[in-house]
Amino acid sequence: MASVSLSSRLNKAVRQQYMSLPQGERVQVTYIWIDGSGEGLRNKTRTLDVEPQTIHDIPEWNFDGSSTYQAEGSNSDMYLVPVRMFRDPFTQDPNKLVLCEVLKYNRLPAETNHRMNCNKVMEKVKEHIIWFGMEQEYTLLGIDGHPYSWPTHGFPAPQGPYYCGVGADKAFGRDIVECHYKACLYAGVNIYGSNAEVMPSQWEYQVGPCEGIEMGDQLWVSRFLLHRVCEDFGVVATLDPKPMTGNWNGTGCHTNVSTKQMREEGGLEFIEQAIEKLGKRHKEHIRMYDPRGGKDNERRLTGHHETSSIHDFSAGVANRGASIRIPRPVGQEKKGYFEDRRPSANCDPYAVTKAIAYTCLLHSEDREESEEENIPAM
């Protein structure tokens, strides 16, 4: 049995005694931001005198960027700029969670703040009403780094019975999954569903559909909720794209995309046009689809375990081994959406959605730009 943290074994009844105390008119607001790794999330909490009604009621704050891989110690203050507010499922109403952008001392975005440029692209394509849905896969680990409920020495039975599985010998950690689902609903995250995945202790939940910049906001907060729920249970959720080497599935963040034209009658034509554009900029997208410029996806996109090869671009109806999958109902109805199966589980959703929106709706082949050209920062 995987080890759990000592903190998770503290007396929760004692905790509840304090959590149930009235707090008067004052409100706890937890500020959440992405740290300098581009993957990690940080948070800290302050008190406001009244409950904020909109994001504009929450003041900017600051933090020590030298402790989050974001600044030098000699000039370490970073700004936290609130961008989206949620209900707090851990301390409950009227308390709030607020997602923040990080700005440097000169008010420019921090290196891992991809939201600002993503939002500029989304504003430029607003007329297309582009929707995204992202399928976040993750793997549960003990604090010793071993997959949760895997044998201490050896491996579980081969993949096969675990996907959407039921039973103590097939589904490991369902309590965490269900608590996370409820936390998302309470917070106001647009969670669509969840299921056990192919590898034991691997799970997935889906967020969306969300329009434009909201996709990245919602997914990052859903990740924060996942890590906090896991903290309470004393285990770890890893977004590593290939947490176990060998004959085990990797972990992705399949991204579903549609525009207004794609969703209307005859929309398949626009889906096919978008796929053609994506194929011409495959290498550039691979660089945007994990935090290390494609190095993480090299371990996952092997052409095996329901993936395409990282070196080749492909598309097909109902083909889970392709770069882009057109769901069978979409092929039959000639309208709907497509699924980009290349993003890694630890991708930055702002980088992914910006790249897709730019390539499908803004990039002009008439400019004869090479595939190696970077997607502009806008």
mmCIF file of C-alpha atoms in Angstrom:
data_model
loop_
_atom_site.group_PDB
_atom_site.id
_atom_site.type_symbol
_atom_site.label_atom_id
_atom_site.label_comp_id
_atom_site.label_asym_id
_atom_site.label_seq_id
_atom_site.Cartn_x
_atom_site.Cartn_y
_atom_site.Cartn_z
ATOM 1 C CA MET A 1 0.000 0.000 0.000
ATOM 2 C CA ALA A 2 1.375 3.406 -0.932
ATOM 3 C CA SER A 3 2.375 5.655 1.943
ATOM 4 C CA VAL A 4 0.254 8.665 2.857
ATOM 5 C CA SER A 5 1.400 11.899 4.479
ATOM 6 C CA LEU A 6 1.435 12.343 8.250
ATOM 7 C CA SER A 7 -0.651 15.517 7.923
ATOM 8 C CA SER A 8 -3.534 13.518 6.479
ATOM 9 C CA ARG A 9 -3.679 11.509 9.724
ATOM 10 C CA LEU A 10 -4.337 14.526 11.937
ATOM 11 C CA ASN A 11 -7.649 14.491 13.808
ATOM 12 C CA LYS A 12 -10.143 15.962 11.338
ATOM 13 C CA ALA A 13 -12.862 16.174 13.985
ATOM 14 C CA VAL A 14 -10.719 18.675 15.867
ATOM 15 C CA ARG A 15 -10.206 20.632 12.661
ATOM 16 C CA GLN A 16 -13.945 20.754 12.022
ATOM 17 C CA GLN A 17 -14.520 22.241 15.479
ATOM 18 C CA TYR A 18 -12.599 25.319 14.364
ATOM 19 C CA MET A 19 -13.788 25.381 10.761
ATOM 20 C CA SER A 20 -17.391 25.648 11.979
ATOM 21 C CA LEU A 21 -16.729 28.820 13.996
ATOM 22 C CA PRO A 22 -18.542 31.932 12.698
ATOM 23 C CA GLN A 23 -16.330 34.539 11.033
ATOM 24 C CA GLY A 24 -18.642 37.553 11.095
ATOM 25 C CA GLU A 25 -18.681 39.741 8.006
ATOM 26 C CA ARG A 26 -15.044 39.136 7.166
ATOM 27 C CA VAL A 27 -14.006 36.893 4.290
ATOM 28 C CA GLN A 28 -10.985 34.719 3.528
ATOM 29 C CA VAL A 29 -9.679 35.067 -0.024
ATOM 30 C CA THR A 30 -7.082 32.572 -1.263
ATOM 31 C CA TYR A 31 -4.895 33.874 -4.083
ATOM 32 C CA ILE A 32 -3.686 31.181 -6.522
ATOM 33 C CA TRP A 33 -0.910 31.532 -9.083
ATOM 34 C CA ILE A 34 1.385 29.532 -11.380
ATOM 35 C CA ASP A 35 4.990 29.464 -10.204
ATOM 36 C CA GLY A 36 8.225 29.709 -12.182
ATOM 37 C CA SER A 37 8.247 26.014 -13.077
ATOM 38 C CA GLY A 38 5.218 26.571 -15.305
ATOM 39 C CA GLU A 39 3.568 23.559 -13.633
ATOM 40 C CA GLY A 40 3.428 24.193 -9.907
ATOM 41 C CA LEU A 41 0.685 26.146 -8.165
ATOM 42 C CA ARG A 42 1.144 28.385 -5.152
ATOM 43 C CA ASN A 43 -1.394 30.044 -2.878
ATOM 44 C CA LYS A 44 -1.722 32.337 0.101
ATOM 45 C CA THR A 45 -4.724 33.745 1.936
ATOM 46 C CA ARG A 46 -5.756 37.173 3.200
ATOM 47 C CA THR A 47 -8.793 38.682 4.935
ATOM 48 C CA LEU A 48 -11.180 41.147 3.316
ATOM 49 C CA ASP A 49 -13.693 43.137 5.348
ATOM 50 C CA VAL A 50 -16.636 42.320 3.072
ATOM 51 C CA GLU A 51 -17.507 39.564 0.640
ATOM 52 C CA PRO A 52 -16.323 40.429 -2.893
ATOM 53 C CA GLN A 53 -19.104 40.392 -5.461
ATOM 54 C CA THR A 54 -16.935 40.595 -8.587
ATOM 55 C CA ILE A 55 -13.284 40.123 -9.453
ATOM 56 C CA HIS A 56 -12.879 43.909 -9.332
ATOM 57 C CA ASP A 57 -13.588 43.866 -5.592
ATOM 58 C CA ILE A 58 -10.429 41.861 -4.909
ATOM 59 C CA PRO A 59 -7.246 43.941 -4.552
ATOM 60 C CA GLU A 60 -3.901 43.174 -6.116
ATOM 61 C CA TRP A 61 -1.370 41.610 -3.805
ATOM 62 C CA ASN A 62 2.299 40.609 -3.964
ATOM 63 C CA PHE A 63 4.639 37.774 -3.047
ATOM 64 C CA ASP A 64 8.317 36.842 -2.868
ATOM 65 C CA GLY A 65 9.224 35.661 -6.360
ATOM 66 C CA SER A 66 12.694 34.527 -5.268
ATOM 67 C CA SER A 67 11.002 31.660 -3.409
ATOM 68 C CA THR A 68 8.911 30.545 -6.402
ATOM 69 C CA TYR A 69 11.614 30.444 -9.133
ATOM 70 C CA GLN A 70 10.342 33.779 -10.494
ATOM 71 C CA ALA A 71 12.731 36.516 -9.345
ATOM 72 C CA GLU A 72 16.146 37.323 -7.878
ATOM 73 C CA GLY A 73 16.369 37.956 -4.157
ATOM 74 C CA SER A 74 17.577 41.519 -4.749
ATOM 75 C CA ASN A 75 14.337 42.408 -6.592
ATOM 76 C CA SER A 76 11.870 39.757 -5.544
ATOM 77 C CA ASP A 77 8.450 41.409 -5.195
ATOM 78 C CA MET A 78 5.949 40.145 -7.789
ATOM 79 C CA TYR A 79 2.397 41.355 -8.366
ATOM 80 C CA LEU A 80 -0.682 39.135 -8.092
ATOM 81 C CA VAL A 81 -3.455 40.461 -10.345
ATOM 82 C CA PRO A 82 -6.840 38.747 -9.761
ATOM 83 C CA VAL A 83 -8.470 37.516 -12.978
ATOM 84 C CA ARG A 84 -11.187 35.001 -11.995
ATOM 85 C CA MET A 85 -13.048 34.249 -8.769
ATOM 86 C CA PHE A 86 -14.489 30.960 -7.468
ATOM 87 C CA ARG A 87 -16.238 29.754 -4.319
ATOM 88 C CA ASP A 88 -13.943 28.065 -1.805
ATOM 89 C CA PRO A 89 -15.003 24.435 -1.153
ATOM 90 C CA PHE A 90 -12.464 24.030 1.665
ATOM 91 C CA THR A 91 -13.472 26.923 3.928
ATOM 92 C CA GLN A 92 -16.890 27.330 2.212
ATOM 93 C CA ASP A 93 -19.078 30.401 1.667
ATOM 94 C CA PRO A 94 -18.562 33.300 1.786
ATOM 95 C CA ASN A 95 -14.861 32.605 1.292
ATOM 96 C CA LYS A 96 -13.292 32.751 -2.170
ATOM 97 C CA LEU A 97 -10.568 31.364 -4.367
ATOM 98 C CA VAL A 98 -9.083 33.799 -6.864
ATOM 99 C CA LEU A 99 -6.864 32.893 -9.794
ATOM 100 C CA CYS A 100 -4.180 35.494 -10.459
ATOM 101 C CA GLU A 101 -1.828 36.529 -13.207
ATOM 102 C CA VAL A 102 1.768 37.170 -12.120
ATOM 103 C CA LEU A 103 3.479 40.413 -13.157
ATOM 104 C CA LYS A 104 7.106 41.354 -12.594
ATOM 105 C CA TYR A 105 8.287 44.520 -10.851
ATOM 106 C CA ASN A 106 7.943 46.446 -14.150
ATOM 107 C CA ARG A 107 4.337 45.243 -14.653
ATOM 108 C CA LEU A 108 5.323 42.953 -17.524
ATOM 109 C CA PRO A 109 4.054 39.341 -17.406
ATOM 110 C CA ALA A 110 6.271 36.799 -15.671
ATOM 111 C CA GLU A 111 7.910 34.235 -17.947
ATOM 112 C CA THR A 112 5.380 31.557 -17.037
ATOM 113 C CA ASN A 113 2.400 33.922 -17.305
ATOM 114 C CA HIS A 114 1.035 32.769 -20.669
ATOM 115 C CA ARG A 115 -2.462 34.003 -19.912
ATOM 116 C CA MET A 116 -1.962 37.586 -21.019
ATOM 117 C CA ASN A 117 -0.871 36.718 -24.569
ATOM 118 C CA CYS A 118 -3.443 33.934 -24.804
ATOM 119 C CA ASN A 119 -6.148 36.443 -23.955
ATOM 120 C CA LYS A 120 -4.961 38.768 -26.737
ATOM 121 C CA VAL A 121 -5.367 35.958 -29.276
ATOM 122 C CA MET A 122 -8.773 35.002 -27.894
ATOM 123 C CA GLU A 123 -9.947 38.593 -28.242
ATOM 124 C CA LYS A 124 -8.842 38.615 -31.891
ATOM 125 C CA VAL A 125 -10.843 35.444 -32.657
ATOM 126 C CA LYS A 126 -13.847 36.332 -30.492
ATOM 127 C CA GLU A 127 -16.240 36.416 -33.457
ATOM 128 C CA HIS A 128 -15.611 32.695 -34.064
ATOM 129 C CA ILE A 129 -16.937 31.765 -30.593
ATOM 130 C CA ILE A 130 -14.238 29.125 -30.133
ATOM 131 C CA TRP A 131 -15.030 26.471 -27.531
ATOM 132 C CA PHE A 132 -12.574 24.174 -25.803
ATOM 133 C CA GLY A 133 -12.966 21.102 -23.633
ATOM 134 C CA MET A 134 -9.871 19.622 -21.990
ATOM 135 C CA GLU A 135 -9.552 16.065 -20.677
ATOM 136 C CA GLN A 136 -7.172 16.176 -17.723
ATOM 137 C CA GLU A 137 -5.544 12.840 -16.962
ATOM 138 C CA TYR A 138 -3.491 12.312 -13.799
ATOM 139 C CA THR A 139 -1.987 9.532 -11.708
ATOM 140 C CA LEU A 140 -2.267 9.069 -7.958
ATOM 141 C CA LEU A 141 0.967 8.433 -6.073
ATOM 142 C CA GLY A 142 1.896 7.841 -2.465
ATOM 143 C CA ILE A 143 4.282 10.393 -0.975
ATOM 144 C CA ASP A 144 7.021 7.837 -1.622
ATOM 145 C CA GLY A 145 6.455 8.350 -5.362
ATOM 146 C CA HIS A 146 5.035 4.861 -5.916
ATOM 147 C CA PRO A 147 1.631 4.594 -7.677
ATOM 148 C CA TYR A 148 -1.152 4.492 -5.132
ATOM 149 C CA SER A 149 -2.324 0.945 -4.268
ATOM 150 C CA TRP A 150 0.257 -0.724 -6.526
ATOM 151 C CA PRO A 151 2.138 -3.613 -4.883
ATOM 152 C CA THR A 152 5.147 -2.392 -2.922
ATOM 153 C CA HIS A 153 7.339 -4.813 -4.846
ATOM 154 C CA GLY A 154 6.206 -5.686 -8.342
ATOM 155 C CA PHE A 155 3.327 -4.586 -10.512
ATOM 156 C CA PRO A 156 -0.464 -4.938 -10.704
ATOM 157 C CA ALA A 157 -2.144 -7.080 -13.351
ATOM 158 C CA PRO A 158 -1.720 -5.782 -16.931
ATOM 159 C CA GLN A 159 -3.928 -3.030 -18.334
ATOM 160 C CA GLY A 160 -7.364 -4.104 -19.443
ATOM 161 C CA PRO A 161 -9.814 -4.149 -16.512
ATOM 162 C CA TYR A 162 -9.070 -0.677 -15.118
ATOM 163 C CA TYR A 163 -10.566 1.717 -17.675
ATOM 164 C CA CYS A 164 -13.941 2.814 -16.221
ATOM 165 C CA GLY A 165 -13.487 -0.114 -13.857
ATOM 166 C CA VAL A 166 -15.519 -0.947 -10.759
ATOM 167 C CA GLY A 167 -14.306 -2.879 -7.735
ATOM 168 C CA ALA A 168 -11.593 -2.689 -5.111
ATOM 169 C CA ASP A 169 -9.189 -4.604 -7.348
ATOM 170 C CA LYS A 170 -9.738 -2.276 -10.299
ATOM 171 C CA ALA A 171 -10.447 1.278 -9.075
ATOM 172 C CA PHE A 172 -7.853 2.800 -6.742
ATOM 173 C CA GLY A 173 -8.576 6.112 -5.021
ATOM 174 C CA ARG A 174 -12.186 6.719 -6.046
ATOM 175 C CA ASP A 175 -12.835 8.699 -2.823
ATOM 176 C CA ILE A 176 -10.359 11.313 -4.057
ATOM 177 C CA VAL A 177 -11.974 11.452 -7.489
ATOM 178 C CA GLU A 178 -15.481 11.945 -6.126
ATOM 179 C CA CYS A 179 -14.406 14.568 -3.583
ATOM 180 C CA HIS A 180 -12.585 16.482 -6.300
ATOM 181 C CA TYR A 181 -15.684 16.342 -8.518
ATOM 182 C CA LYS A 182 -17.854 17.811 -5.733
ATOM 183 C CA ALA A 183 -15.227 20.456 -4.953
ATOM 184 C CA CYS A 184 -15.249 21.545 -8.609
ATOM 185 C CA LEU A 185 -19.043 21.780 -8.671
ATOM 186 C CA TYR A 186 -19.105 23.813 -5.456
ATOM 187 C CA ALA A 187 -16.354 26.148 -6.667
ATOM 188 C CA GLY A 188 -18.106 26.816 -9.971
ATOM 189 C CA VAL A 189 -15.667 24.961 -12.215
ATOM 190 C CA ASN A 190 -17.407 23.725 -15.370
ATOM 191 C CA ILE A 191 -16.493 20.076 -14.817
ATOM 192 C CA TYR A 192 -18.098 17.805 -17.416
ATOM 193 C CA GLY A 193 -17.355 14.315 -16.099
ATOM 194 C CA SER A 194 -14.756 11.869 -14.782
ATOM 195 C CA ASN A 195 -13.656 8.263 -15.244
ATOM 196 C CA ALA A 196 -10.963 5.768 -14.323
ATOM 197 C CA GLU A 197 -8.284 5.539 -16.996
ATOM 198 C CA VAL A 198 -6.387 2.660 -18.603
ATOM 199 C CA MET A 199 -3.475 2.412 -16.163
ATOM 200 C CA PRO A 200 -4.355 1.472 -12.565
ATOM 201 C CA SER A 201 -4.405 4.543 -10.271
ATOM 202 C CA GLN A 202 -4.771 6.754 -13.352
ATOM 203 C CA TRP A 203 -7.886 8.919 -13.619
ATOM 204 C CA GLU A 204 -9.355 11.588 -15.856
ATOM 205 C CA TYR A 205 -11.790 14.444 -15.544
ATOM 206 C CA GLN A 206 -13.047 16.781 -18.229
ATOM 207 C CA VAL A 207 -13.584 20.543 -18.057
ATOM 208 C CA GLY A 208 -15.669 22.428 -20.602
ATOM 209 C CA PRO A 209 -16.998 23.486 -22.899
ATOM 210 C CA CYS A 210 -15.436 26.857 -22.139
ATOM 211 C CA GLU A 211 -15.111 29.795 -24.497
ATOM 212 C CA GLY A 212 -11.743 31.399 -25.156
ATOM 213 C CA ILE A 213 -9.599 32.392 -22.182
ATOM 214 C CA GLU A 214 -11.984 30.790 -19.692
ATOM 215 C CA MET A 215 -10.680 27.346 -20.649
ATOM 216 C CA GLY A 216 -7.252 27.996 -19.174
ATOM 217 C CA ASP A 217 -8.694 29.671 -16.080
ATOM 218 C CA GLN A 218 -11.047 26.796 -15.350
ATOM 219 C CA LEU A 219 -8.457 24.062 -15.894
ATOM 220 C CA TRP A 220 -5.814 25.685 -13.697
ATOM 221 C CA VAL A 221 -8.284 26.094 -10.827
ATOM 222 C CA SER A 222 -9.484 22.499 -11.274
ATOM 223 C CA ARG A 223 -5.853 21.409 -10.908
ATOM 224 C CA PHE A 224 -5.495 23.465 -7.736
ATOM 225 C CA LEU A 225 -8.592 21.769 -6.334
ATOM 226 C CA LEU A 226 -7.210 18.353 -7.270
ATOM 227 C CA HIS A 227 -3.916 18.959 -5.480
ATOM 228 C CA ARG A 228 -5.698 20.306 -2.388
ATOM 229 C CA VAL A 229 -8.090 17.347 -2.208
ATOM 230 C CA CYS A 230 -5.156 14.959 -2.571
ATOM 231 C CA GLU A 231 -3.352 16.841 0.190
ATOM 232 C CA ASP A 232 -6.257 16.161 2.540
ATOM 233 C CA PHE A 233 -6.072 12.456 1.714
ATOM 234 C CA GLY A 234 -2.287 12.410 2.050
ATOM 235 C CA VAL A 235 -1.460 11.364 -1.524
ATOM 236 C CA VAL A 236 -0.051 13.104 -4.594
ATOM 237 C CA ALA A 237 -1.585 13.727 -8.008
ATOM 238 C CA THR A 238 1.110 13.778 -10.683
ATOM 239 C CA LEU A 239 0.612 15.191 -14.170
ATOM 240 C CA ASP A 240 3.800 13.566 -15.442
ATOM 241 C CA PRO A 241 3.097 12.504 -19.055
ATOM 242 C CA LYS A 242 4.737 9.101 -18.551
ATOM 243 C CA PRO A 243 4.774 8.332 -14.833
ATOM 244 C CA MET A 244 5.610 4.652 -15.326
ATOM 245 C CA THR A 245 7.955 3.330 -17.976
ATOM 246 C CA GLY A 246 7.153 0.113 -19.776
ATOM 247 C CA ASN A 247 3.845 -1.239 -21.034
ATOM 248 C CA TRP A 248 1.691 1.367 -19.295
ATOM 249 C CA ASN A 249 -0.341 4.212 -20.783
ATOM 250 C CA GLY A 250 0.961 7.738 -20.554
ATOM 251 C CA THR A 251 -0.989 10.716 -19.296
ATOM 252 C CA GLY A 252 -2.336 13.407 -21.597
ATOM 253 C CA CYS A 253 -4.676 16.368 -21.761
ATOM 254 C CA HIS A 254 -6.680 15.795 -24.940
ATOM 255 C CA THR A 255 -8.143 19.075 -26.150
ATOM 256 C CA ASN A 256 -11.495 19.284 -27.909
ATOM 257 C CA VAL A 257 -12.042 22.277 -30.183
ATOM 258 C CA SER A 258 -14.924 23.772 -32.121
ATOM 259 C CA THR A 259 -15.857 27.110 -33.642
ATOM 260 C CA LYS A 260 -19.310 28.422 -34.445
ATOM 261 C CA GLN A 261 -18.857 27.378 -38.084
ATOM 262 C CA MET A 262 -17.778 23.862 -37.079
ATOM 263 C CA ARG A 263 -20.877 23.411 -34.957
ATOM 264 C CA GLU A 264 -23.273 24.445 -37.718
ATOM 265 C CA GLU A 265 -24.541 22.391 -40.673
ATOM 266 C CA GLY A 266 -21.679 21.519 -42.993
ATOM 267 C CA GLY A 267 -19.184 22.236 -40.227
ATOM 268 C CA LEU A 268 -17.031 19.228 -41.132
ATOM 269 C CA GLU A 269 -15.544 21.292 -43.968
ATOM 270 C CA PHE A 270 -14.197 23.820 -41.444
ATOM 271 C CA ILE A 271 -12.943 21.024 -39.171
ATOM 272 C CA GLU A 272 -10.985 19.551 -42.079
ATOM 273 C CA GLN A 273 -9.556 22.985 -42.942
ATOM 274 C CA ALA A 274 -8.392 23.429 -39.339
ATOM 275 C CA ILE A 275 -6.791 19.978 -39.299
ATOM 276 C CA GLU A 276 -4.906 20.753 -42.503
ATOM 277 C CA LYS A 277 -3.517 23.934 -40.923
ATOM 278 C CA LEU A 278 -2.541 22.079 -37.739
ATOM 279 C CA GLY A 279 -0.698 19.477 -39.771
ATOM 280 C CA LYS A 280 1.483 22.132 -41.403
ATOM 281 C CA ARG A 281 2.574 23.463 -37.999
ATOM 282 C CA HIS A 282 2.922 20.148 -36.159
ATOM 283 C CA LYS A 283 6.445 20.753 -34.851
ATOM 284 C CA GLU A 284 5.579 24.177 -33.520
ATOM 285 C CA HIS A 285 2.565 22.799 -31.658
ATOM 286 C CA ILE A 286 4.606 19.984 -30.151
ATOM 287 C CA ARG A 287 6.893 22.629 -28.667
ATOM 288 C CA MET A 288 3.884 24.367 -27.119
ATOM 289 C CA TYR A 289 2.197 21.221 -25.794
ATOM 290 C CA ASP A 290 4.364 20.566 -22.753
ATOM 291 C CA PRO A 291 6.399 22.833 -20.448
ATOM 292 C CA ARG A 292 9.736 21.590 -21.796
ATOM 293 C CA GLY A 293 9.316 22.270 -25.476
ATOM 294 C CA GLY A 294 8.303 18.715 -26.371
ATOM 295 C CA LYS A 295 10.788 16.821 -24.190
ATOM 296 C CA ASP A 296 8.075 15.515 -21.865
ATOM 297 C CA ASN A 297 5.935 14.361 -24.772
ATOM 298 C CA GLU A 298 8.856 12.435 -26.251
ATOM 299 C CA ARG A 299 8.329 9.919 -23.451
ATOM 300 C CA ARG A 300 4.591 9.709 -24.116
ATOM 301 C CA LEU A 301 3.967 10.155 -27.858
ATOM 302 C CA THR A 302 5.625 6.954 -29.017
ATOM 303 C CA GLY A 303 2.991 5.646 -31.412
ATOM 304 C CA HIS A 304 1.969 3.070 -28.810
ATOM 305 C CA HIS A 305 -0.523 3.081 -25.915
ATOM 306 C CA GLU A 306 -3.190 5.053 -27.781
ATOM 307 C CA THR A 307 -0.839 7.785 -29.000
ATOM 308 C CA SER A 308 0.517 9.001 -32.297
ATOM 309 C CA SER A 309 4.264 9.324 -32.897
ATOM 310 C CA ILE A 310 5.657 12.699 -31.881
ATOM 311 C CA HIS A 311 7.418 12.858 -35.259
ATOM 312 C CA ASP A 312 4.353 12.357 -37.454
ATOM 313 C CA PHE A 313 1.059 14.159 -37.876
ATOM 314 C CA SER A 314 -2.077 12.139 -38.559
ATOM 315 C CA ALA A 315 -5.844 12.483 -38.375
ATOM 316 C CA GLY A 316 -8.757 10.082 -38.577
ATOM 317 C CA VAL A 317 -12.323 9.341 -37.581
ATOM 318 C CA ALA A 318 -12.542 7.481 -34.251
ATOM 319 C CA ASN A 319 -8.756 6.855 -34.345
ATOM 320 C CA ARG A 320 -7.229 7.136 -30.880
ATOM 321 C CA GLY A 321 -3.791 6.516 -32.340
ATOM 322 C CA ALA A 322 -3.926 9.693 -34.441
ATOM 323 C CA SER A 323 -2.711 13.196 -33.637
ATOM 324 C CA ILE A 324 -6.199 14.542 -34.320
ATOM 325 C CA ARG A 325 -9.319 12.446 -33.801
ATOM 326 C CA ILE A 326 -12.665 13.248 -35.368
ATOM 327 C CA PRO A 327 -15.275 11.554 -33.146
ATOM 328 C CA ARG A 328 -17.467 9.097 -35.015
ATOM 329 C CA PRO A 329 -20.717 11.056 -34.416
ATOM 330 C CA VAL A 330 -19.037 14.146 -35.892
ATOM 331 C CA GLY A 331 -18.093 12.188 -39.003
ATOM 332 C CA GLN A 332 -21.662 10.988 -39.317
ATOM 333 C CA GLU A 333 -23.381 14.326 -38.643
ATOM 334 C CA LYS A 334 -20.823 16.349 -40.652
ATOM 335 C CA LYS A 335 -20.482 18.933 -37.880
ATOM 336 C CA GLY A 336 -19.201 19.286 -34.344
ATOM 337 C CA TYR A 337 -15.630 19.335 -33.059
ATOM 338 C CA PHE A 338 -12.208 17.703 -33.286
ATOM 339 C CA GLU A 339 -9.914 16.344 -30.595
ATOM 340 C CA ASP A 340 -6.211 17.221 -30.479
ATOM 341 C CA ARG A 341 -4.647 14.273 -28.647
ATOM 342 C CA ARG A 342 -1.106 15.667 -28.508
ATOM 343 C CA PRO A 343 -1.069 17.952 -25.407
ATOM 344 C CA SER A 344 0.606 16.404 -22.371
ATOM 345 C CA ALA A 345 -1.062 16.135 -18.965
ATOM 346 C CA ASN A 346 1.236 18.858 -17.600
ATOM 347 C CA CYS A 347 0.654 21.272 -20.485
ATOM 348 C CA ASP A 348 -0.179 24.913 -19.884
ATOM 349 C CA PRO A 349 -3.761 25.240 -21.175
ATOM 350 C CA TYR A 350 -3.139 28.885 -22.070
ATOM 351 C CA ALA A 351 -0.263 27.885 -24.356
ATOM 352 C CA VAL A 352 -2.269 25.042 -25.924
ATOM 353 C CA THR A 353 -5.467 26.987 -26.584
ATOM 354 C CA LYS A 354 -3.547 30.017 -27.844
ATOM 355 C CA ALA A 355 -1.591 27.859 -30.310
ATOM 356 C CA ILE A 356 -4.740 26.165 -31.615
ATOM 357 C CA ALA A 357 -6.685 29.419 -31.963
ATOM 358 C CA TYR A 358 -3.798 31.157 -33.707
ATOM 359 C CA THR A 359 -3.068 28.346 -36.163
ATOM 360 C CA CYS A 360 -6.698 27.611 -37.021
ATOM 361 C CA LEU A 361 -8.039 31.159 -37.165
ATOM 362 C CA LEU A 362 -5.222 33.719 -37.526
ATOM 363 C CA HIS A 363 -2.221 32.143 -39.237
ATOM 364 C CA SER A 364 -1.990 33.041 -42.930
ATOM 365 C CA GLU A 365 -0.249 30.662 -45.291
ATOM 366 C CA ASP A 366 0.072 33.551 -47.740
ATOM 367 C CA ARG A 367 2.878 34.918 -45.590
ATOM 368 C CA GLU A 368 4.916 31.804 -46.449
ATOM 369 C CA GLU A 369 6.097 31.411 -42.885
ATOM 370 C CA SER A 370 8.026 28.237 -42.171
ATOM 371 C CA GLU A 371 6.807 25.526 -39.828
ATOM 372 C CA GLU A 372 9.687 26.396 -37.512
ATOM 373 C CA GLU A 373 8.415 29.926 -36.873
ATOM 374 C CA ASN A 374 7.291 30.592 -33.341
ATOM 375 C CA ILE A 375 3.676 31.409 -32.657
ATOM 376 C CA PRO A 376 3.879 35.178 -31.994
ATOM 377 C CA ALA A 377 3.494 36.540 -28.501
ATOM 378 C CA MET A 378 0.968 39.072 -29.842
#
